[in-house]
PDB file of C-alpha atoms in Angstrom:
ATOM      1  CA  MET A   1     -38.272  52.820 -27.015  1.00 36.00           C
ATOM      2  CA  SER A   2     -38.947  52.088 -31.727  1.00 39.00           C
ATOM      3  CA  LEU A   3     -39.644  49.491 -32.848  1.00 42.00           C
ATOM      4  CA  VAL A   4     -37.434  49.324 -35.503  1.00 42.00           C
ATOM      5  CA  PRO A   5     -34.715  46.286 -36.101  1.00 41.00           C
ATOM      6  CA  SER A   6     -30.910  46.958 -35.726  1.00 36.00           C
ATOM      7  CA  THR A   7     -30.318  45.467 -39.518  1.00 41.00           C
ATOM      8  CA  GLU A   8     -31.894  48.357 -42.096  1.00 43.00           C
ATOM      9  CA  LEU A   9     -33.989  47.373 -44.496  1.00 41.00           C
ATOM     10  CA  SER A  10     -33.961  47.713 -48.046  1.00 46.00           C
ATOM     11  CA  GLN A  11     -37.367  48.964 -48.521  1.00 52.00           C
ATOM     12  CA  PRO A  12     -39.445  51.663 -46.151  1.00 59.00           C
ATOM     13  CA  LYS A  13     -42.079  50.345 -43.470  1.00 65.00           C
ATOM     14  CA  VAL A  14     -45.706  51.594 -45.173  1.00 80.00           C
ATOM     15  CA  LEU A  15     -48.139  49.970 -42.996  1.00 88.00           C
ATOM     16  CA  HIS A  16     -48.321  50.517 -39.387  1.00 90.00           C
ATOM     17  CA  LEU A  17     -50.226  47.548 -37.084  1.00 88.00           C
ATOM     18  CA  HIS A  18     -50.626  48.699 -33.965  1.00 87.00           C
ATOM     19  CA  ILE A  19     -53.669  46.979 -31.213  1.00 88.00           C
ATOM     20  CA  ILE A  20     -55.926  48.593 -29.675  1.00 88.00           C
ATOM     21  CA  ASN A  21     -58.262  47.150 -26.677  1.00 88.00           C
ATOM     22  CA  ASN A  22     -57.316  44.161 -28.328  1.00 88.00           C
ATOM     23  CA  SER A  23     -58.575  44.007 -31.943  1.00 93.00           C
ATOM     24  CA  ILE A  24     -55.753  44.472 -34.555  1.00 93.00           C
ATOM     25  CA  TYR A  25     -54.797  48.839 -36.755  1.00 93.00           C
ATOM     26  CA  ILE A  26     -53.864  48.993 -39.882  1.00 92.00           C
ATOM     27  CA  ASN A  27     -52.828  52.884 -40.372  1.00 91.00           C
ATOM     28  CA  ASN A  28     -55.584  53.852 -38.037  1.00 92.00           C
ATOM     29  CA  ILE A  29     -57.364  51.516 -39.687  1.00 94.00           C
ATOM     30  CA  GLN A  30     -59.648  48.434 -37.820  1.00 95.00           C
ATOM     31  CA  ILE A  31     -59.110  45.125 -39.561  1.00 95.00           C
ATOM     32  CA  ILE A  32     -59.607  42.608 -37.089  1.00 95.00           C
ATOM     33  CA  SER A  33     -62.197  43.142 -34.269  1.00 94.00           C
ATOM     34  CA  ARG A  34     -62.109  42.379 -31.202  1.00 93.00           C
ATOM     35  CA  HIS A  35     -64.625  40.211 -31.353  1.00 94.00           C
ATOM     36  CA  SER A  36     -63.303  37.889 -34.083  1.00 93.00           C
ATOM     37  CA  VAL A  37     -61.814  35.360 -31.850  1.00 92.00           C
ATOM     38  CA  ALA A  38     -60.389  32.855 -35.020  1.00 92.00           C
ATOM     39  CA  ARG A  39     -58.389  35.420 -36.935  1.00 93.00           C
ATOM     40  CA  LEU A  40     -57.341  37.186 -33.146  1.00 94.00           C
ATOM     41  CA  ASP A  41     -56.411  33.769 -32.686  1.00 95.00           C
ATOM     42  CA  ILE A  42     -54.221  33.066 -35.217  1.00 95.00           C
ATOM     43  CA  MET A  43     -53.319  36.805 -35.569  1.00 95.00           C
ATOM     44  CA  HIS A  44     -51.177  36.475 -31.937  1.00 94.00           C
ATOM     45  CA  VAL A  45     -49.299  33.576 -32.795  1.00 97.00           C
ATOM     46  CA  LEU A  46     -48.400  35.238 -36.301  1.00 97.00           C
ATOM     47  CA  LEU A  47     -47.700  38.693 -33.854  1.00 94.00           C
ATOM     48  CA  ALA A  48     -45.054  36.735 -31.418  1.00 95.00           C
ATOM     49  CA  GLN A  49     -42.961  34.970 -34.017  1.00 97.00           C
ATOM     50  CA  PHE A  50     -42.924  38.128 -35.690  1.00 95.00           C
ATOM     51  CA  TRP A  51     -41.813  40.280 -31.966  1.00 93.00           C
ATOM     52  CA  GLN A  52     -39.349  37.205 -31.459  1.00 95.00           C
ATOM     53  CA  ASP A  53     -37.562  38.077 -35.031  1.00 95.00           C
ATOM     54  CA  PHE A  54     -38.114  41.438 -34.515  1.00 91.00           C
ATOM     55  CA  LYS A  55     -36.269  41.034 -30.950  1.00 91.00           C
ATOM     56  CA  SER A  56     -33.163  37.960 -32.581  1.00 93.00           C
ATOM     57  CA  GLY A  57     -31.701  41.146 -34.838  1.00 92.00           C
ATOM     58  CA  LEU A  58     -33.054  39.020 -37.329  1.00 94.00           C
ATOM     59  CA  PRO A  59     -32.666  40.816 -41.168  1.00 94.00           C
ATOM     60  CA  ALA A  60     -36.636  40.616 -42.545  1.00 92.00           C
ATOM     61  CA  GLU A  61     -35.767  38.218 -45.154  1.00 91.00           C
ATOM     62  CA  LYS A  62     -35.241  35.891 -42.583  1.00 94.00           C
ATOM     63  CA  TYR A  63     -38.010  36.144 -40.726  1.00 95.00           C
ATOM     64  CA  LYS A  64     -39.852  32.503 -40.364  1.00 95.00           C
ATOM     65  CA  PHE A  65     -43.097  31.312 -41.558  1.00 94.00           C
ATOM     66  CA  LEU A  66     -44.767  28.963 -39.437  1.00 95.00           C
ATOM     67  CA  ASN A  67     -46.754  26.139 -41.647  1.00 91.00           C
ATOM     68  CA  ILE A  68     -50.127  25.049 -40.926  1.00 89.00           C
ATOM     69  CA  ASN A  69     -49.022  22.333 -38.431  1.00 89.00           C
ATOM     70  CA  GLN A  70     -46.825  25.342 -36.262  1.00 92.00           C
ATOM     71  CA  LEU A  71     -49.782  27.474 -36.207  1.00 94.00           C
ATOM     72  CA  GLY A  72     -51.962  24.537 -34.903  1.00 92.00           C
ATOM     73  CA  GLU A  73     -49.642  23.286 -32.433  1.00 91.00           C
ATOM     74  CA  SER A  74     -49.340  26.786 -31.095  1.00 93.00           C
ATOM     75  CA  LEU A  75     -53.711  27.392 -30.998  1.00 93.00           C
ATOM     76  CA  GLY A  76     -53.764  23.812 -29.442  1.00 90.00           C
ATOM     77  CA  PHE A  77     -55.030  21.637 -31.863  1.00 88.00           C
ATOM     78  CA  ASN A  78     -53.478  18.148 -32.456  1.00 80.00           C
ATOM     79  CA  SER A  79     -53.329  17.689 -36.825  1.00 74.00           C
ATOM     80  CA  GLU A  80     -54.353  14.546 -35.886  1.00 74.00           C
ATOM     81  CA  ILE A  81     -57.351  15.501 -34.475  1.00 75.00           C
ATOM     82  CA  HIS A  82     -58.418  18.247 -35.450  1.00 77.00           C
ATOM     83  CA  ASN A  83     -59.188  19.040 -39.672  1.00 84.00           C
ATOM     84  CA  LEU A  84     -56.155  22.389 -39.711  1.00 84.00           C
ATOM     85  CA  GLU A  85     -57.665  22.771 -42.965  1.00 81.00           C
ATOM     86  CA  TYR A  86     -61.219  24.305 -40.907  1.00 85.00           C
ATOM     87  CA  LYS A  87     -59.409  25.622 -38.386  1.00 86.00           C
ATOM     88  CA  ILE A  88     -56.549  27.533 -39.321  1.00 90.00           C
ATOM     89  CA  ARG A  89     -55.947  27.563 -43.259  1.00 88.00           C
ATOM     90  CA  ARG A  90     -59.586  28.562 -44.293  1.00 90.00           C
ATOM     91  CA  PRO A  91     -59.456  31.617 -41.213  1.00 91.00           C
ATOM     92  CA  LEU A  92     -55.932  31.988 -41.805  1.00 93.00           C
ATOM     93  CA  ASN A  93     -57.480  32.674 -45.617  1.00 91.00           C
ATOM     94  CA  ARG A  94     -60.163  34.749 -45.182  1.00 93.00           C
ATOM     95  CA  MET A  95     -59.113  37.433 -43.355  1.00 94.00           C
ATOM     96  CA  ILE A  96     -56.238  37.392 -45.581  1.00 94.00           C
ATOM     97  CA  LYS A  97     -58.621  38.348 -47.980  1.00 93.00           C
ATOM     98  CA  ALA A  98     -60.453  40.606 -45.839  1.00 93.00           C
ATOM     99  CA  ILE A  99     -57.652  42.692 -44.818  1.00 94.00           C
ATOM    100  CA  LYS A 100     -56.299  42.998 -48.684  1.00 92.00           C
ATOM    101  CA  GLU A 101     -60.367  44.413 -48.917  1.00 93.00           C
ATOM    102  CA  ILE A 102     -60.414  46.526 -46.218  1.00 93.00           C
ATOM    103  CA  LEU A 103     -56.827  48.403 -46.862  1.00 92.00           C
ATOM    104  CA  SER A 104     -57.190  48.381 -50.652  1.00 90.00           C
ATOM    105  CA  LYS A 105     -60.702  50.480 -50.210  1.00 91.00           C
ATOM    106  CA  GLU A 106     -59.670  52.475 -47.210  1.00 91.00           C
ATOM    107  CA  LEU A 107     -55.695  53.984 -47.864  1.00 86.00           C
ATOM    108  CA  SER A 108     -57.173  53.589 -51.717  1.00 78.00           C
ATOM    109  CA  THR A 109     -53.882  50.949 -52.239  1.00 72.00           C
ATOM    110  CA  ASP A 110     -53.728  47.813 -53.660  1.00 70.00           C
ATOM    111  CA  CYS A 111     -51.876  46.602 -49.680  1.00 73.00           C
ATOM    112  CA  ASN A 112     -51.221  43.248 -50.253  1.00 70.00           C
ATOM    113  CA  ASP A 113     -49.337  40.346 -48.462  1.00 84.00           C
ATOM    114  CA  VAL A 114     -49.915  42.033 -45.351  1.00 92.00           C
ATOM    115  CA  ILE A 115     -49.625  38.211 -43.844  1.00 93.00           C
ATOM    116  CA  GLU A 116     -47.334  36.457 -46.449  1.00 91.00           C
ATOM    117  CA  ASN A 117     -47.607  33.256 -47.599  1.00 88.00           C
ATOM    118  CA  ILE A 118     -44.465  30.771 -49.684  1.00 84.00           C
ATOM    119  CA  GLY A 119     -44.000  27.495 -50.605  1.00 73.00           C
ATOM    120  CA  TRP A 120     -47.249  26.365 -52.377  1.00 59.00           C
ATOM    121  CA  PRO A 121     -47.706  23.799 -54.946  1.00 56.00           C
ATOM    122  CA  GLY A 122     -45.667  25.055 -57.690  1.00 55.00           C
ATOM    123  CA  TYR A 123     -42.990  27.055 -56.009  1.00 54.00           C
ATOM    124  CA  SER A 124     -39.258  25.784 -55.708  1.00 54.00           C
ATOM    125  CA  CYS A 125     -38.756  27.100 -52.478  1.00 56.00           C
ATOM    126  CA  LYS A 126     -38.636  24.267 -50.029  1.00 59.00           C
ATOM    127  CA  GLU A 127     -40.553  26.637 -47.187  1.00 62.00           C
ATOM    128  CA  HIS A 128     -43.577  27.145 -46.640  1.00 77.00           C
ATOM    129  CA  GLY A 129     -45.842  28.928 -44.702  1.00 91.00           C
ATOM    130  CA  TYR A 130     -47.450  32.380 -43.429  1.00 94.00           C
ATOM    131  CA  ARG A 131     -45.976  35.417 -41.779  1.00 95.00           C
ATOM    132  CA  LEU A 132     -46.364  38.637 -40.845  1.00 95.00           C
ATOM    133  CA  ASN A 133     -44.029  40.732 -44.047  1.00 93.00           C
ATOM    134  CA  PRO A 134     -41.475  42.368 -42.395  1.00 93.00           C
ATOM    135  CA  PHE A 135     -40.598  44.316 -45.438  1.00 91.00           C
ATOM    136  CA  ILE A 136     -44.320  46.445 -45.096  1.00 90.00           C
ATOM    137  CA  LEU A 137     -45.102  45.955 -41.468  1.00 90.00           C
ATOM    138  CA  SER A 138     -44.038  48.329 -38.265  1.00 83.00           C
ATOM    139  CA  LEU A 139     -45.570  47.165 -34.948  1.00 71.00           C
ATOM    140  CA  SER A 140     -47.128  49.297 -31.482  1.00 62.00           C
ATOM    141  CA  ALA A 141     -49.071  49.040 -28.759  1.00 58.00           C
ATOM    142  CA  ALA A 142     -51.138  51.373 -27.859  1.00 56.00           C
ATOM    143  CA  ASN A 143     -50.798  51.143 -24.907  1.00 53.00           C
ATOM    144  CA  ALA A 144     -48.230  49.518 -21.758  1.00 43.00           C
ATOM    145  CA  ASN A 145     -50.472  47.044 -19.978  1.00 46.00           C
ATOM    146  CA  TYR A 146     -51.388  45.035 -23.558  1.00 44.00           C
ATOM    147  CA  ARG A 147     -49.032  41.573 -23.121  1.00 44.00           C
ATOM    148  CA  LEU A 148     -49.185  39.596 -27.084  1.00 45.00           C
ATOM    149  CA  LYS A 149     -51.967  36.971 -25.853  1.00 42.00           C
ATOM    150  CA  VAL A 150     -50.898  33.322 -26.966  1.00 39.00           C
ATOM    151  CA  LYS A 151     -52.177  30.014 -25.413  1.00 37.00           C
ATOM    152  CA  LYS A 152     -50.378  29.233 -23.332  1.00 34.00           C
ATOM    153  CA  SER A 153     -49.052  26.153 -24.758  1.00 35.00           C
ATOM    154  CA  THR A 154     -47.215  28.544 -27.581  1.00 35.00           C
ATOM    155  CA  ASN A 155     -43.742  28.879 -26.906  1.00 36.00           C
ATOM    156  CA  VAL A 156     -42.536  31.403 -29.089  1.00 38.00           C
ATOM    157  CA  ASN A 157     -39.221  30.268 -28.631  1.00 37.00           C
ATOM    158  CA  ASN A 158     -39.747  27.015 -30.666  1.00 36.00           C
ATOM    159  CA  LEU A 159     -42.096  28.529 -32.898  1.00 34.00           C
TER     160      LEU A 159
END
């Protein structure tokens, strides 16, 4: 089964994301350990949205960004009770930085924006949030038994 969307992208995919034993790899380099629960939970939500957009046949520029509240809701956090800055944004920003550092070191190239963020102060776009970069990433699962694990409260159709 090919994981290439039906729409042609404007640039080739340069990074291959795959999942082995619930650890996340890019180009055979582990970027998230199965023991990094908070990072895995966030990545699973981003992967679920990426997969939904892929299955819908969306062009890469239309893949959806998830804001901090949508991520929190998908992870079962209530923004009125939980500090989403502490629970999501901080681990997410650390994960983005770690991914960039790991890939820059291991691939000897600048790998910005594996996880894109858009719409922060000073940016004119109405949308804001995070997404896996559909312009540079392709996906695969190491075994057929892998199921995208997102908490039960997550409905990828409503993300």
